[in-house]
Amino acid sequence: SRQSLQESVNAISSVDREITLSQTDLIDIGGIPAFADLAELDQKGQGLDRSMPAPLPSIVGEPIAVIETPSDRALQGTAADAEIRLRIMEDVDQHIRLVSGRAPTDHINSVPDPLHASGPAEFRDTIPQYEAEVSAPAAEKLGLKAGSQLVIGQDTQLDPLSGGSALGILVTGIYEATSADDPYWVEDAKVTSFGLREFSANITFVQSTFLVSPDLYGPLATGRENQGGSSGGLTIGAPALRLSWRFAADPSRVGPDNLTTVVAALRRLQTLYPSVAREPSDVTMTSSLLRSLAALQGPWDAAASLLVVAAIGAAAVALGSLLLVVALTAEDRRRVLLIQRERGASAPQAVAGSLVEALLVAVPAAAVGTWIAISVLPGADDGTSILIGAAVALATVALSLGVVLGAIVGPPRLPTRARAVIGSVRIRRLVFDVVIVGVALAAAAALRQRGLQPSGAAGSAASGIAVTAPAGGGTTDPLLAAAPVLVGIAAAVVAIRVAPVPLAGLAWLAARLRGLAPVLASRRAARDAGAGRVLLIVLAIATLGAFASATIVELSATAELQSWQDVGAAYRIDASRDELGGGTFFPPGLDPASLPGVTTGVSAHLGPYTLSTGGQRELVALDIAAYSRMLSSGPAALTLPPELLAPGEPASGTAAAPLPALVSSATAGPFPTGKVGSTFQLTLDSQLITFRVAAIADSFPGLPVGQPFVVASWPQIDAAAPNRLQTVTTLFVDAPPGHAAALSAGAQAAEPDAVVIDRAAEAATLGGQGVVRVVESGVLALAGIALLYAALAIVSAFVLTAASRADEAAHLATLGLSDTQSWSMLVVEFGPPVVLAVVAGAALGLGLFAFLAPGLGLTTIVGALQAAPPGLDAGQIELLGVLIAGILGLGVVLGAPAQRRAAWASVRRGLP
């Protein structure tokens, strides 16, 4: 989980992992700057670091101070119009190498002021000249080299903070970045290269940032004034400086355990340092880290909630197994205690003996288990593991004493035979059972309706497609997370009441057969508690296993469905890398079926158009009937009004006979296109065509989620406006898997910029996300742990139950019961309950998942628009049945010898 999340954080661009705190240093004429030197600037950065809410100081590195002047306009010395800033960056010399010249120093020269160059030479004003270095790409663009001189001056149209006198710059060196991808640069192209700014229709500025010596901070803050002393009697003071402290987040310090707190801390930091300053000198914050981590938090919160559900299920199976083993061992212990009490042992003596025995059994086992947990998961909270291990040991001791308490307290009683499962049930007990079932059903209904994190689900009534949004850091409701377990408990309560009925029927049928063994075994299953307990454990593990299988199948199916939504076909071929086509089209008459491996294909035109009712929409024109047939065999099959599938008529497209269209729900609101039956118009090559809203949908295959669109039939458009729409921007084609390379070669032969998008690759990307892998691995691991506990409980039940029936087995042995018959009795006794439990548990698990799936947040985990219908992997269910059958076989193999040994021991002691 930690590794996968850090991979996702690493995938965030360096600029989006940056927290930048900025301050404008406004200086009045004759004033003092906010910081006397860079040391004070660094102290300010350290203070900002300490002011960040925890745990931000522990995940960000040392701040990098950046001092930058406002933008000035190049007045002379450049080969193009230029917008130039001067910058001081800490440790910049470690990230650049000089191509020519030398590094700048803090030397300041004086040169004539080009803005005040008239009059006698002795009265002309001068301006300071600073040394600076510039990147090689910017130097080539501006026609500069080492030794070049230029002059820049204020221009408030470029930058409102621009001010001060003109300034001369001596280019002492040309540099290049050692690595343009270094996070140090925060993708700042104006420092490592240059940018372009369209200032007007005729003027384009080359934007570049020059680097100066850190020792020049003082003159930058206070020294940009006319050295001649005045300009019209006024001294021209220094302009404001932009001061920034950049904090880079370390991805290795962000994990599942602190993601929620990091996002919360970023939200608090945003309130401390808003993006817009209330006062000019206030510190402001610029960062995309909050948005990026919040986008990750939704899927990870949903994944954590789902794993909590699985963990509660595994813990319930483990607890049930512990209860079963304690109950089985207590039966023999209870008989011994009753004999001891009859022979004179006092209650305190019996309690002390039982307590010592329970401690000797539970404490060493809990210590070993705790040691295993700490060894397998190093770096986790060892204290919590120790506390949980101690709690398990104490709970085991308490259970061991509780089940034998009746044999200790009160007057001594002779040992009696274990009570049968079937018997009269008190009304109070039935009412209690009904309450349990009712609470379980209510919790399941609440989970389906509200979800594990209620703030994470949203729905669209327009099409009935559920859209799950990021959960936003909501916490998991414990009652809702325990809903599947509560349903399992309710099913167990029902099974206890119902299971004896078919088992009694089986015993009745066995009584009609010849032979003693089947009759005795079937009666044991119907009357004794052993088979009923095994049935409950098998029911629990079968339910959990089926639920886990359905979860994994659903994640994969949802990724498949979303890949169809993203791509729109098995392969999508765009004429350009631009999502909107970029003005690039396929050659007229290109047949998609002529491309390598294509079985069917549909040509489409995608492009932005402005509606007559207002707003721009993406027009998708294609043969909707052919496209619908292409998708009919896939999970993204379209259900459209028949009028959209009909061929066009020459008279259609007018106000009297508008063309039908499928419109996105994003057009709802003030636009009349948000209602079925409303009309609007589009202009196609100077011809006005009227459309009528035939249906509304949230999405359409091949379009980004949230993209406003209008889908219309191209044949109908062509019939209404012949030859008005001819350009093909996209091809939706069906071809076998693995043909992406061949399709790309064929498409690029027709259009060099064509791009092939493989739906299978998209599905693999969605299904291979770290958060999806974590959920699948976690659910499987928890189901495996539960299966191990169930195996322990079932095998223990076989062995302990067989040993407790020593007297009965001894009598049967003296009557000639063979070893084969002894084995068959165990199979007949435990086989039917296990088969019944597997079938009922698998059905319950699959049904429970189908009912609860809308509230589990699976679409949030995958990042999908909608969830796929619940499915079934027959192979996984068969594997679960085989594993349970193997456990049953192991129990028989171990239980039969135990029963035989106990029987002969009873014979040697003398039959009762």
Coordinates of C-alpha atoms in Angstrom, one line a residue, residues 264-630:
A264 CA -6.0 18.3 6.0
A265 CA -2.7 20.1 6.9
L266 CA -2.5 21.5 3.3
R267 CA -6.1 22.8 3.7
R268 CA -5.2 24.5 7.0
L269 CA -2.0 26.0 5.3
Q270 CA -4.2 27.3 2.6
T271 CA -6.3 29.2 5.1
L272 CA -3.1 30.6 6.8
Y273 CA -1.6 31.7 3.5
P274 CA -4.4 32.3 0.9
S275 CA -3.7 32.5 -2.8
V276 CA -4.7 36.2 -2.9
A277 CA -3.0 38.7 -0.5
R278 CA -5.3 40.9 1.6
E279 CA -2.4 43.3 2.1
P280 CA 0.4 43.9 -0.5
S281 CA 3.1 42.4 1.8
D282 CA 1.1 39.4 3.0
V283 CA 2.5 35.9 2.4
T284 CA 0.5 34.0 -0.2
M285 CA 0.5 30.3 -1.2
T286 CA 0.8 28.8 -4.6
S287 CA 0.6 25.0 -4.9
S288 CA -1.1 22.2 -6.8
L289 CA -0.1 19.7 -4.2
L290 CA -3.4 19.9 -2.4
R291 CA -5.4 19.3 -5.6
S292 CA -3.1 16.4 -6.6
L293 CA -3.1 14.6 -3.2
A294 CA -6.9 15.2 -2.8
A295 CA -7.4 13.4 -6.1
L296 CA -5.4 10.5 -4.7
Q297 CA -7.1 10.6 -1.4
G298 CA -10.6 9.7 -2.7
P299 CA -9.5 6.3 -4.2
W300 CA -7.3 5.5 -1.3
D301 CA -9.9 6.3 1.3
A302 CA -12.4 4.2 -0.6
A303 CA -9.8 1.4 -0.8
A304 CA -9.1 1.6 3.0
S305 CA -12.8 1.5 3.8
L306 CA -13.3 -1.6 1.6
L307 CA -10.3 -3.3 3.2
V308 CA -11.8 -2.5 6.6
V309 CA -14.9 -4.4 5.6
A310 CA -12.8 -7.4 4.5
A311 CA -10.7 -7.2 7.7
I312 CA -13.8 -7.2 9.9
G313 CA -15.0 -10.3 8.0
A314 CA -11.6 -12.0 8.5
A315 CA -11.6 -11.1 12.2
A316 CA -15.1 -12.4 12.6
V317 CA -14.1 -15.7 11.1
A318 CA -11.0 -15.8 13.3
L319 CA -13.1 -15.0 16.4
G320 CA -15.7 -17.7 15.4
S321 CA -12.9 -20.2 15.0
L322 CA -11.5 -19.3 18.4
L323 CA -15.0 -19.7 19.9
L324 CA -15.5 -23.1 18.3
V325 CA -12.2 -24.4 19.5
V326 CA -12.8 -23.2 23.0
A327 CA -16.3 -24.6 23.0
L328 CA -15.0 -28.0 21.8
T329 CA -12.2 -28.2 24.3
A330 CA -14.6 -27.0 27.1
E331 CA -16.9 -29.9 26.6
D332 CA -14.4 -32.5 27.8
R333 CA -13.1 -30.0 30.4
R334 CA -16.6 -29.5 31.7
R335 CA -17.1 -33.2 32.3
V336 CA -13.8 -33.4 34.2
L337 CA -14.7 -30.4 36.4
L338 CA -18.1 -31.9 37.3
I339 CA -16.4 -35.2 38.3
Q340 CA -13.8 -33.2 40.4
R341 CA -16.6 -31.2 42.1
E342 CA -18.4 -34.4 42.9
R343 CA -15.3 -35.8 44.5
G344 CA -14.8 -32.9 46.8
A345 CA -12.9 -30.2 44.8
S346 CA -14.0 -26.7 45.9
A347 CA -15.0 -23.9 43.5
P348 CA -11.8 -21.8 44.1
Q349 CA -9.7 -24.9 43.4
A350 CA -11.6 -25.6 40.1
V351 CA -11.3 -21.9 39.1
A352 CA -7.6 -21.8 39.8
G353 CA -6.9 -25.0 37.9
S354 CA -8.9 -23.8 34.9
L355 CA -7.2 -20.4 35.0
V356 CA -3.7 -21.9 35.1
E357 CA -4.6 -24.3 32.2
A358 CA -6.0 -21.5 30.1
L359 CA -3.0 -19.2 30.7
L360 CA -0.6 -22.0 29.8
V361 CA -2.5 -22.6 26.5
A362 CA -3.2 -18.9 25.5
V363 CA -0.2 -16.8 26.6
P364 CA 2.6 -18.7 24.8
A365 CA 0.5 -18.9 21.6
A366 CA -0.4 -15.2 21.8
A367 CA 3.3 -14.3 22.3
V368 CA 4.3 -16.4 19.3
G369 CA 1.6 -14.8 17.2
T370 CA 2.6 -11.3 18.2
W371 CA 6.3 -12.1 17.4
I372 CA 5.2 -13.4 13.9
A373 CA 3.2 -10.2 13.3
I374 CA 6.1 -7.9 14.3
S375 CA 8.5 -9.9 12.2
V376 CA 6.3 -10.1 9.1
L377 CA 5.4 -6.4 9.2
P378 CA 8.6 -4.5 10.3
G379 CA 8.2 -0.8 10.9
A380 CA 4.6 -1.0 11.9
D381 CA 3.4 0.1 15.4
D382 CA 4.8 -2.7 17.5
G383 CA 3.1 -1.4 20.6
T384 CA -0.3 -1.9 19.0
S385 CA 0.6 -5.4 18.0
I386 CA 1.6 -6.3 21.5
L387 CA -1.6 -4.8 22.9
I388 CA -3.7 -6.8 20.5
G389 CA -1.8 -10.0 21.2
A390 CA -2.4 -9.5 24.9
A391 CA -6.0 -8.7 24.3
V392 CA -6.4 -12.0 22.3
A393 CA -4.8 -13.9 25.1
L394 CA -7.0 -12.4 27.8
A395 CA -10.1 -12.9 25.6
T396 CA -9.2 -16.6 25.2
V397 CA -8.7 -17.0 28.9
A398 CA -12.0 -15.3 29.6
L399 CA -13.8 -17.5 27.1
S400 CA -12.2 -20.6 28.5
L401 CA -13.4 -19.8 32.0
G402 CA -16.8 -18.6 30.8
V403 CA -17.8 -21.8 29.0
V404 CA -16.9 -24.0 32.0
L405 CA -18.3 -21.6 34.7
G406 CA -21.5 -23.6 35.0
A407 CA -19.6 -26.7 36.0
I408 CA -17.7 -24.7 38.7
V409 CA -20.3 -22.5 40.3
G410 CA -23.1 -24.0 42.3
P411 CA -23.5 -27.5 43.8
P412 CA -21.7 -30.4 42.2
R413 CA -23.7 -32.1 39.4
L414 CA -23.1 -35.4 37.6
P415 CA -21.8 -35.1 34.1
T416 CA -24.6 -35.2 31.5
R417 CA -24.6 -35.8 27.8
A418 CA -24.1 -32.8 25.5
R419 CA -27.4 -31.2 24.6
A420 CA -28.7 -31.7 21.1
V421 CA -29.1 -28.8 18.6
I422 CA -32.8 -29.6 18.1
G423 CA -35.0 -28.7 21.0
S424 CA -37.6 -26.3 22.1
V425 CA -36.8 -22.6 21.6
R426 CA -38.0 -20.0 24.0
I427 CA -40.0 -17.0 22.7
R428 CA -37.4 -14.6 24.2
R429 CA -34.6 -16.3 22.2
L430 CA -36.7 -16.1 19.0
V431 CA -37.3 -12.4 19.6
F432 CA -33.6 -11.9 20.1
D433 CA -32.9 -13.7 16.8
V434 CA -35.4 -11.6 15.0
V435 CA -33.7 -8.4 16.3
I436 CA -30.3 -9.6 15.1
V437 CA -31.7 -10.3 11.6
G438 CA -33.5 -6.9 11.6
V439 CA -30.4 -5.0 12.6
A440 CA -28.3 -6.7 10.0
L441 CA -30.8 -6.0 7.2
A442 CA -31.0 -2.3 8.3
A443 CA -27.2 -2.0 8.4
A444 CA -27.0 -3.5 4.9
A445 CA -29.7 -1.2 3.5
A446 CA -27.9 1.8 5.1
L447 CA -24.6 0.8 3.6
R448 CA -26.1 0.4 0.1
Q449 CA -27.8 3.8 0.4
R450 CA -25.1 5.9 2.1
G451 CA -21.9 4.1 1.2
L452 CA -18.9 3.5 3.4
Q453 CA -18.1 7.2 3.1
P454 CA -21.4 9.1 2.6
S455 CA -19.8 12.2 1.1
G456 CA -18.2 10.2 -1.7
A457 CA -21.2 9.2 -3.8
A458 CA -23.1 11.2 -6.3
G459 CA -25.7 10.2 -8.8
S460 CA -27.1 11.6 -12.0
A461 CA -30.8 11.3 -12.5
A462 CA -30.6 12.1 -16.2
S463 CA -29.4 8.7 -17.2
G464 CA -29.5 6.7 -14.1
I465 CA -25.7 6.2 -14.2
A466 CA -24.1 6.5 -10.8
V467 CA -21.0 8.6 -10.6
T468 CA -18.8 8.2 -7.6
A469 CA -16.7 11.2 -6.7
P470 CA -13.6 11.3 -4.5
A471 CA -14.5 10.7 -0.9
G472 CA -12.6 13.7 0.3
G473 CA -11.2 12.2 3.4
G474 CA -14.4 11.0 5.0
T475 CA -14.1 8.4 7.8
T476 CA -15.5 4.9 7.6
D477 CA -18.7 4.4 9.6
P478 CA -18.0 1.3 11.8
L479 CA -21.6 0.1 11.8
L480 CA -21.7 0.3 8.0
A481 CA -18.3 -1.4 7.6
A482 CA -19.6 -4.2 9.8
A483 CA -22.8 -4.6 7.8
P484 CA -21.5 -7.6 5.8
V485 CA -20.5 -9.4 9.1
L486 CA -23.8 -8.6 10.7
V487 CA -25.5 -10.1 7.7
G488 CA -23.3 -13.1 8.1
I489 CA -24.2 -13.4 11.8
A490 CA -27.9 -13.1 10.9
A491 CA -27.4 -15.9 8.3
A492 CA -25.7 -18.0 11.0
V493 CA -28.7 -17.4 13.3
V494 CA -31.1 -18.5 10.6
A495 CA -28.9 -21.5 9.8
I496 CA -28.9 -22.7 13.4
R497 CA -32.7 -22.7 13.3
V498 CA -33.1 -24.0 9.7
A499 CA -30.2 -26.4 9.2
P500 CA -31.5 -29.1 11.6
V501 CA -34.6 -29.5 9.5
P502 CA -32.9 -30.8 6.3
L503 CA -30.4 -32.8 8.4
A504 CA -33.2 -34.4 10.3
G505 CA -34.8 -35.3 6.9
L506 CA -31.5 -36.9 5.8
A507 CA -31.5 -38.9 9.1
W508 CA -35.0 -40.1 8.4
L509 CA -34.0 -41.2 4.9
A510 CA -30.9 -43.0 6.3
A511 CA -33.1 -44.9 8.8
R512 CA -34.8 -46.5 5.8
L513 CA -31.5 -47.9 4.6
R514 CA -29.7 -51.0 5.7
G515 CA -26.6 -50.6 7.8
L516 CA -25.9 -49.0 11.2
A517 CA -23.2 -46.5 10.3
P518 CA -25.2 -44.2 8.0
V519 CA -28.1 -44.0 10.5
L520 CA -25.8 -43.1 13.4
A521 CA -23.8 -40.6 11.4
S522 CA -26.9 -38.8 10.1
R523 CA -28.5 -38.7 13.5
R524 CA -25.3 -37.2 14.9
A525 CA -25.4 -34.5 12.3
A526 CA -29.0 -33.7 13.1
R527 CA -28.9 -33.9 16.9
D528 CA -25.4 -33.1 18.1
A529 CA -23.7 -29.7 18.1
G530 CA -20.5 -30.7 16.3
A531 CA -21.9 -30.7 12.8
G532 CA -23.8 -27.5 13.4
R533 CA -20.7 -25.7 14.5
V534 CA -18.7 -26.8 11.5
L535 CA -21.6 -25.7 9.3
L536 CA -21.4 -22.2 10.8
I537 CA -17.7 -21.9 10.2
V538 CA -17.9 -23.2 6.6
L539 CA -20.9 -20.9 6.0
A540 CA -18.8 -17.9 7.1
I541 CA -15.7 -18.7 5.1
A542 CA -17.8 -19.5 2.0
T543 CA -19.6 -16.2 2.3
L544 CA -16.3 -14.3 2.8
G545 CA -14.7 -16.1 -0.1
A546 CA -17.5 -15.5 -2.5
F547 CA -17.6 -11.8 -1.4
A548 CA -13.9 -11.5 -2.0
S549 CA -14.1 -13.2 -5.4
A550 CA -17.0 -10.9 -6.5
T551 CA -15.0 -7.8 -5.4
I552 CA -12.0 -8.8 -7.5
V553 CA -14.2 -9.6 -10.5
E554 CA -16.1 -6.3 -10.1
L555 CA -12.9 -4.2 -10.0
S556 CA -11.6 -5.9 -13.2
A557 CA -15.0 -5.6 -15.0
T558 CA -15.3 -1.9 -13.9
A559 CA -11.9 -1.2 -15.4
E560 CA -13.0 -3.0 -18.6
L561 CA -16.2 -0.9 -18.8
Q562 CA -14.4 2.4 -18.2
S563 CA -11.9 1.5 -20.9
W564 CA -14.8 1.3 -23.3
Q565 CA -16.0 4.6 -22.1
D566 CA -12.6 6.2 -22.5
V567 CA -11.7 4.8 -25.9
G568 CA -15.1 4.1 -27.5
A569 CA -14.2 0.9 -29.3
A570 CA -11.6 -1.9 -29.4
Y571 CA -9.3 0.7 -31.0
R572 CA -9.7 4.4 -31.6
I573 CA -7.7 6.2 -34.2
D574 CA -7.5 10.0 -34.1
A575 CA -6.2 12.0 -37.0
S576 CA -4.2 14.2 -34.5
R577 CA -2.8 14.0 -31.0
D578 CA -5.1 16.9 -30.2
E579 CA -8.3 15.6 -28.5
L580 CA -10.4 17.9 -30.7
G581 CA -8.7 17.0 -33.9
G582 CA -6.4 20.0 -34.2
G583 CA -7.6 20.7 -37.8
T584 CA -6.0 17.4 -39.0
F585 CA -8.3 15.1 -40.9
F586 CA -8.1 11.7 -42.6
P587 CA -8.1 11.6 -46.4
P588 CA -11.6 11.7 -47.9
G589 CA -12.9 8.3 -48.7
L590 CA -10.7 6.4 -46.3
D591 CA -12.4 3.1 -45.5
P592 CA -11.7 2.0 -41.9
A593 CA -12.1 -1.7 -43.0
S594 CA -9.1 -1.3 -45.3
L595 CA -6.7 -1.0 -42.3
P596 CA -4.8 -4.1 -41.2
G597 CA -6.8 -6.5 -39.1
V598 CA -10.0 -4.4 -39.0
T599 CA -13.2 -6.3 -39.1
T600 CA -15.6 -3.4 -38.8
G601 CA -15.1 0.3 -38.5
V602 CA -17.1 3.6 -38.2
S603 CA -15.9 7.0 -39.3
A604 CA -16.7 10.0 -37.1
H605 CA -16.4 13.7 -37.1
L606 CA -15.6 15.3 -33.7
G607 CA -15.3 19.0 -33.4
P608 CA -16.5 22.0 -31.3
Y609 CA -19.5 24.0 -32.4
T610 CA -21.5 26.8 -30.9
L611 CA -25.2 26.2 -30.3
S612 CA -27.8 28.8 -31.2
T613 CA -29.0 28.6 -27.6
G614 CA -25.6 29.5 -26.3
G615 CA -22.5 27.6 -25.2
Q616 CA -20.0 25.5 -27.1
R617 CA -20.6 21.7 -27.5
E618 CA -18.6 18.9 -29.0
L619 CA -20.5 17.6 -32.1
V620 CA -20.1 13.9 -32.6
A621 CA -21.4 12.9 -36.0
L622 CA -21.2 9.2 -37.0
D623 CA -23.3 6.4 -38.3
I624 CA -25.0 5.7 -35.0
A625 CA -26.7 2.5 -36.2
A626 CA -23.4 1.0 -37.3
Y627 CA -21.6 2.2 -34.2
S628 CA -24.4 0.7 -32.0
R629 CA -24.0 -2.7 -33.7
M630 CA -20.2 -2.5 -33.1

